[in-house]
Short mmCIF file of C-alpha atoms in Angstrom, two decimals:
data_model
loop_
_atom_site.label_atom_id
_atom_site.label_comp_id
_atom_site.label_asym_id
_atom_site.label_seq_id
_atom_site.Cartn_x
_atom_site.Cartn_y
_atom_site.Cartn_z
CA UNK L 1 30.68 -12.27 -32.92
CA UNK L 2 28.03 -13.34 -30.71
CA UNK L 3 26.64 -10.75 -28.29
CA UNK L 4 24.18 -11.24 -25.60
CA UNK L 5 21.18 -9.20 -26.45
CA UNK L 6 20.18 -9.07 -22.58
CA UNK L 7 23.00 -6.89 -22.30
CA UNK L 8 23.68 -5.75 -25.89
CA UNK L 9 21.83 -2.21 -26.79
CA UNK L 10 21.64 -3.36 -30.84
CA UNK L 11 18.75 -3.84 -32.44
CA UNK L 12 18.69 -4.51 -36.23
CA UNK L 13 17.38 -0.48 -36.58
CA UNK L 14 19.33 1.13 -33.82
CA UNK L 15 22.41 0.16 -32.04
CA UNK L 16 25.10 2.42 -29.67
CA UNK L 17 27.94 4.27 -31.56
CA UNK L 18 30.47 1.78 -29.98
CA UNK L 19 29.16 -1.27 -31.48
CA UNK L 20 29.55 0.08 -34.75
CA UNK L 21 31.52 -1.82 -36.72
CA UNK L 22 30.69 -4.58 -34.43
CA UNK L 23 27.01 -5.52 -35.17
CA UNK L 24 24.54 -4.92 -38.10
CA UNK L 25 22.21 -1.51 -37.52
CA UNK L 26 20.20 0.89 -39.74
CA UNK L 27 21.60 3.45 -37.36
CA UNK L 28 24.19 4.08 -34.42
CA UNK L 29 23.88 6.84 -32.09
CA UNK L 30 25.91 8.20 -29.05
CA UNK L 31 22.61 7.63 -25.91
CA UNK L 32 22.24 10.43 -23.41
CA UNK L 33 22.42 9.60 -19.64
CA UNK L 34 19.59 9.63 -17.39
CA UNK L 35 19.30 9.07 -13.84
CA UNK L 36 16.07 7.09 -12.59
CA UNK L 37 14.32 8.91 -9.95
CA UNK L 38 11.09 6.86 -9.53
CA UNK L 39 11.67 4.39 -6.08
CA UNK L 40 11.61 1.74 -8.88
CA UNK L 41 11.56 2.11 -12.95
CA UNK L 42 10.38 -1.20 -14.58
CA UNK L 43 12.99 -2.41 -17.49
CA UNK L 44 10.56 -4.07 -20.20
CA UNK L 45 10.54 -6.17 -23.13
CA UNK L 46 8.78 -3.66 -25.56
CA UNK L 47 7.78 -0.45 -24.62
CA UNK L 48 4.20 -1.60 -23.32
CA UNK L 49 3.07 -1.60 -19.46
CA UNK L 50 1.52 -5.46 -20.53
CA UNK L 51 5.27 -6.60 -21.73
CA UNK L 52 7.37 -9.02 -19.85
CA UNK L 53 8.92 -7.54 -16.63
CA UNK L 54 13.02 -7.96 -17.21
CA UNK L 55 14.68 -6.33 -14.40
CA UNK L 56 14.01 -3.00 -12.18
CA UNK L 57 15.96 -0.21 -11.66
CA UNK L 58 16.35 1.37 -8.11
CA UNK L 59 16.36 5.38 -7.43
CA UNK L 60 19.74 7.09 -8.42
CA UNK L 61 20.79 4.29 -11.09
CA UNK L 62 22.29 5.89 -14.34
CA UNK L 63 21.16 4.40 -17.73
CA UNK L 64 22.08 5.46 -20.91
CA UNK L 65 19.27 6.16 -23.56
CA UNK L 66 19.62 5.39 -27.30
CA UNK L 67 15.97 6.13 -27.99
CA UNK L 68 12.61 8.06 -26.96
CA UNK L 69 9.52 7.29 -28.63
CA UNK L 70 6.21 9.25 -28.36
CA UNK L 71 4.45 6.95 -25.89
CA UNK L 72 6.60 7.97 -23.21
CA UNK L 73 9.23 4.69 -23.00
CA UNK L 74 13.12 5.11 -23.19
CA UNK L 75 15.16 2.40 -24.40
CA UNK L 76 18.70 1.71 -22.97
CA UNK L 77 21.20 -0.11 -20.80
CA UNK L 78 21.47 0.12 -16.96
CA UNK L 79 24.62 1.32 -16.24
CA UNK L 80 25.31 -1.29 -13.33
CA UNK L 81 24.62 -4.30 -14.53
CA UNK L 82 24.37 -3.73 -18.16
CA UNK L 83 20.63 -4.95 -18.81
CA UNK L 84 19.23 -3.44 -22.13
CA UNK L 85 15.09 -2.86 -22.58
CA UNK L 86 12.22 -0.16 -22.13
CA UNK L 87 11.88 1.86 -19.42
CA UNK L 88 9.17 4.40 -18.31
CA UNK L 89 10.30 8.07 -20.01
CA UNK L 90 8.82 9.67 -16.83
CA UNK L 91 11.32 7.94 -14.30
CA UNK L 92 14.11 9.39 -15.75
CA UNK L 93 15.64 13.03 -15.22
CA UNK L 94 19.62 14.09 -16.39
CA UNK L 95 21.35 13.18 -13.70
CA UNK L 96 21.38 15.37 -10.68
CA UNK L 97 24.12 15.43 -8.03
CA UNK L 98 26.36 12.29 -7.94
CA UNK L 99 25.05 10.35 -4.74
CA UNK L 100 26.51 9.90 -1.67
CA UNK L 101 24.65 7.39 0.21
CA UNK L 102 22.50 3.87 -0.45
CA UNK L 103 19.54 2.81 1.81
CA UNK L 104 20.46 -0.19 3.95
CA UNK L 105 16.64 -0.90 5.02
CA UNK L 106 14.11 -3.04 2.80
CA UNK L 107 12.37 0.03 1.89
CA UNK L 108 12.68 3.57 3.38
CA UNK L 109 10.18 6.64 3.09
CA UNK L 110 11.24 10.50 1.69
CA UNK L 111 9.13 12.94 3.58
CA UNK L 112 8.76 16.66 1.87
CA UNK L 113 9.91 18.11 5.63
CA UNK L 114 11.53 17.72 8.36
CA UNK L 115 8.40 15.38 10.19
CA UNK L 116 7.39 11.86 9.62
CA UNK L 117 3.89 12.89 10.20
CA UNK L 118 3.84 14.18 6.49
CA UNK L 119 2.82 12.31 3.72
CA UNK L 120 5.74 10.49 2.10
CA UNK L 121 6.76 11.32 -1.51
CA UNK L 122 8.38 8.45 -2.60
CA UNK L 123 9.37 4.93 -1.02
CA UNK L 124 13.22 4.09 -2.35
CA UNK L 125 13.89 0.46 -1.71
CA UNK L 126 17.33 -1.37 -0.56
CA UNK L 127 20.19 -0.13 -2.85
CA UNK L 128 19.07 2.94 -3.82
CA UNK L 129 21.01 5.70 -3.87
CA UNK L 130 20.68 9.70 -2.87
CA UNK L 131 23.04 12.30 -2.53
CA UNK L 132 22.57 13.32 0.91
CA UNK L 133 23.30 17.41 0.94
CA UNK L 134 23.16 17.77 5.01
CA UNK L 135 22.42 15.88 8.14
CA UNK L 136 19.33 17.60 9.92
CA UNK L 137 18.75 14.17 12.84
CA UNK L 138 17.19 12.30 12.81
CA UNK L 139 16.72 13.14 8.67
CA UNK L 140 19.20 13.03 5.79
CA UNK L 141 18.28 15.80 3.37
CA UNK L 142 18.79 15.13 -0.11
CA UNK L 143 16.63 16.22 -3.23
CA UNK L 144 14.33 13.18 -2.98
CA UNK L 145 13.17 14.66 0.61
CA UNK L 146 14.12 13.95 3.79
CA UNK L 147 14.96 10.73 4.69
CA UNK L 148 15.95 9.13 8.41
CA UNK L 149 19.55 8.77 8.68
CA UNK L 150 19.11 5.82 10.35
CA UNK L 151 18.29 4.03 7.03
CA UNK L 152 21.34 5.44 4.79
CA UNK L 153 24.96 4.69 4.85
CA UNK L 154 28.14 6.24 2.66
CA UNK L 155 28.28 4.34 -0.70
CA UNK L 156 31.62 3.37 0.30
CA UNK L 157 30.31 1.32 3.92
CA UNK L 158 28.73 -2.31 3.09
CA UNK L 159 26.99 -5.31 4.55
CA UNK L 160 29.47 -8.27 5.01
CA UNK L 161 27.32 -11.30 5.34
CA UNK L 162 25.20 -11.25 1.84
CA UNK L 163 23.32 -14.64 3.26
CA UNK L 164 21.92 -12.51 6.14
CA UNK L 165 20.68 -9.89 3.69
CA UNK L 166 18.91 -12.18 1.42
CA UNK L 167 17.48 -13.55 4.46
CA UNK L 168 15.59 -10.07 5.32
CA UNK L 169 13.66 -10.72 2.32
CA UNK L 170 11.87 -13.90 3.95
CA UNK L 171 8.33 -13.80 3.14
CA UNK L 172 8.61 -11.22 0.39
CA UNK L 173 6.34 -12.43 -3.02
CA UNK L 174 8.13 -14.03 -5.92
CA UNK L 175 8.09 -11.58 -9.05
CA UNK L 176 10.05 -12.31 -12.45
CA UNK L 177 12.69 -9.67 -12.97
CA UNK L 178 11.62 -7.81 -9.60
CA UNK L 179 14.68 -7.29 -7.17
CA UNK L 180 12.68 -5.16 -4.00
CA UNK L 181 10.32 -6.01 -1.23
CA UNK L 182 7.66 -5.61 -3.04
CA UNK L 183 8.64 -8.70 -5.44
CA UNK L 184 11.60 -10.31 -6.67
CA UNK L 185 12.93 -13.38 -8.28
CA UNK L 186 16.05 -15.88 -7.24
CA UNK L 187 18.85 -13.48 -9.23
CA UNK L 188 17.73 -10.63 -8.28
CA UNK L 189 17.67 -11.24 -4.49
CA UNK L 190 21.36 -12.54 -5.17
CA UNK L 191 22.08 -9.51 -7.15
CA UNK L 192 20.60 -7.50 -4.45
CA UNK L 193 22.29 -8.79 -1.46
CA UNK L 194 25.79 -9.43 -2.96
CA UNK L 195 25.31 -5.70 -4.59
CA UNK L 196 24.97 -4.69 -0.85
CA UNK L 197 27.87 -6.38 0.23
CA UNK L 198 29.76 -4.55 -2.40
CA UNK L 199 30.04 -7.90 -4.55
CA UNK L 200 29.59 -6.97 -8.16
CA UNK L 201 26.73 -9.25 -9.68
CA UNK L 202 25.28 -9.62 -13.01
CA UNK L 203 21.72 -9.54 -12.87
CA UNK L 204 20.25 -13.12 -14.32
CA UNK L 205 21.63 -16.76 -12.60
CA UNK L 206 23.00 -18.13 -15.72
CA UNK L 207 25.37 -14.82 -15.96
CA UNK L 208 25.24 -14.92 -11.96
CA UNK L 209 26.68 -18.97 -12.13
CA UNK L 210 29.37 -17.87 -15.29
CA UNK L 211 30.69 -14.93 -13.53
CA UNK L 212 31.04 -15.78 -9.86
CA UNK L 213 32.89 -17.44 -7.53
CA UNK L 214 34.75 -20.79 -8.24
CA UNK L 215 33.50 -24.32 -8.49
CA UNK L 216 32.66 -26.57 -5.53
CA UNK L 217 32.30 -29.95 -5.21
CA UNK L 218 28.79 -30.81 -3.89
CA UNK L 219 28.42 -34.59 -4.25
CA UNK L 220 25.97 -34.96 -1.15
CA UNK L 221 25.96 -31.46 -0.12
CA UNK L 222 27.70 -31.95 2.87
CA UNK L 223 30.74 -29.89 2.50
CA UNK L 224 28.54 -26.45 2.17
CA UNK L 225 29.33 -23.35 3.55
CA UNK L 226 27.30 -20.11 4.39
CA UNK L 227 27.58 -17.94 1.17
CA UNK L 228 27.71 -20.64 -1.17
CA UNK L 229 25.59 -20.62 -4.41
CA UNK L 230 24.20 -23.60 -5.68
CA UNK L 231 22.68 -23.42 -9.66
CA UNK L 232 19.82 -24.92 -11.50
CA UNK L 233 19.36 -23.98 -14.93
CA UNK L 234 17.14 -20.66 -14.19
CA UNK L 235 17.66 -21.00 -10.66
CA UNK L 236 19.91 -20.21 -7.94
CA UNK L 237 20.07 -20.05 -4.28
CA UNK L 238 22.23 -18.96 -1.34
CA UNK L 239 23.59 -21.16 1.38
CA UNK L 240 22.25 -20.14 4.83
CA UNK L 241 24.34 -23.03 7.04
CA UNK L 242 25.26 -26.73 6.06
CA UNK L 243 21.39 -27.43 6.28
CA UNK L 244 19.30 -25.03 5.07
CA UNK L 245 18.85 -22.41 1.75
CA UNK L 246 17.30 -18.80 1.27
CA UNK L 247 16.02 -18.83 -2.19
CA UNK L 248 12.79 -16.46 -4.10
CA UNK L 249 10.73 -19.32 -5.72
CA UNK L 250 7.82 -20.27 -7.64
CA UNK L 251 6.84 -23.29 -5.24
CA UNK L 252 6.56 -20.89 -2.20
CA UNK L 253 5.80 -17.91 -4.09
CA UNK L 254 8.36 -16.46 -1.96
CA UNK L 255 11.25 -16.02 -0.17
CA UNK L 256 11.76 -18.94 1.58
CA UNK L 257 14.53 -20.51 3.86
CA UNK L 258 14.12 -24.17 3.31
CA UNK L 259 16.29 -27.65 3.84
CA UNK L 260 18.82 -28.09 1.38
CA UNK L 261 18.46 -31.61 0.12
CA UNK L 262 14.69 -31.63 0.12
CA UNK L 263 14.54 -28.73 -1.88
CA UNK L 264 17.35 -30.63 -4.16
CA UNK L 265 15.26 -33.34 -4.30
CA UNK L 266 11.90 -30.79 -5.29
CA UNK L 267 13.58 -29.42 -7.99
CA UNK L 268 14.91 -32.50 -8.94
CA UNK L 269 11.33 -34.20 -9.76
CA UNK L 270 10.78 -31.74 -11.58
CA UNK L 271 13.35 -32.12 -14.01
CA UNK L 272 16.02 -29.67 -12.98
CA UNK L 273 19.30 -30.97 -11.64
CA UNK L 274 22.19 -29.03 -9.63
CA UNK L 275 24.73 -27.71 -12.25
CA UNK L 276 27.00 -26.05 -10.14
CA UNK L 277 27.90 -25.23 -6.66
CA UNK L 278 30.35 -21.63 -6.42
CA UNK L 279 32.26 -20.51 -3.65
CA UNK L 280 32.76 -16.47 -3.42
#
């Protein structure tokens, strides 16, 4: 059988108990869950601050952990979208009380009182989530600090028009495997806003163009709709209107909102045609 390793926790010495029988190992062990309590944990290649940036994983996301090693990196699979790698050992506690609410800003601040005059303790970004314990306005109390209500809704409550999230992003810098405001790449501001809009999304835009929507036929690009997601191979972006396209890229550096067919035509010369257009 062929597995993806991107989302696969085997490795030819370790693998999880309940591929056994499934994939070659040395060993297979049970993992222990963790929740990640940094704003942002880093998922990496190889358990090295210099290795390749794969993903991140926001406040309050559970990962299970099949191994610890003594440099202080935990390797394991993100519970929400599956990803597999190396994560920082100090960004991850057992899990604490299951959350209750998500921050619907770009980034929000945890204050150790009941004053925003006090130096913030930690920064969660859009998507994480808390478990709020009591409403003290204009703060949310929850064991990351206090947090203003304003920028927290029930896990349950979502955004309905993922374009208009992406497009919130606008200016923010272009970062491989990043998905905040401080950095992200094309799939994971799609993963991002559809997450948001309570769209399940894998996390990388081949998986992104396999798993969602249905096909669309594009021939001139005049039929779009806002929503749609048109495909390179290793790119994607999101329809903003018949006209125009939200997109993190390595030509701006950026999230950018830019005409559809000349950015076609852009990533066209340089050797990367449309593959697909999906419809959610």
């Amino acid at each position: 059988m062929n597995f993806d390793p991107r989302i696969t926790p085997a490795r030819p010495d370790l693998a999880a108990k309940h591929l056994e029988g499934k994939v070659s190992a040395a060993r297979f062990v049970q993992g222990e869950e963790r929740e990640v309590i940094d704003a942002q944990a880093p998922l990496r290649a190889e358990p090295s601050p210099d290795a390749p940036l794969m993903t991140e994983a926001l406040m309050g996301e559970r990962v299970t952990v099949y191994e610890f090693n003594d440099e202080g990196w935990a390797w394991g699979q993100l519970a929400d979208d599956g990803y597999v790698g190396w994560l920082p050992t100090n960004a991850l506690l057992a899990p604490r009380e299951a959350p209750t609410h998500r921050v619907t800003a770009l980034r929000t601040l945890a204050f150790p009182g009941p004053s925003i005059k006090l130096q913030p303790v930690v920064a969660p970004p859009l998507g994480s989530r808390v478990p709020v314990t009591r409403i003290q306005e204009p703060f949310a109390v929850s064991p990351s600090g206090f947090l203003p209500a304003q920028h927290l809704a029930p896990l349950g409550a979502h955004e309905s028009d993922f374009a208009a999230v992406a497009a919130r992003f606008l200016g923010t810098p272009y970062l491989w495997g990043g998905k905040t405001n401080y950095g992200l790449d094309c799939s994971g501001l799609s993963q991002v806003a559809l997450t948001a809009c309570g769209i399940p999304c894998p996390r990388d835009s081949d998986m992104q163009e396999r798993a969602l929507g249905t096909p669309v036929e594009a021939s001139g690009f005049s039929n779009l709709r806002r929503g749609d997601l048109i495909f390179w191979k290793g790119h994607m972006a999101i329809v903003r209107d018949e006209k125009t396209i939200v997109h993190a890229n390595a030509h701006h550096m950026a999230v950018a909102i830019e005409p559809t067919i000349e950015a076609v035509r852009r990533i066209a010369a340089a050797g990367m045609d449309v593959t697909s257009v999906k419809r959610l």
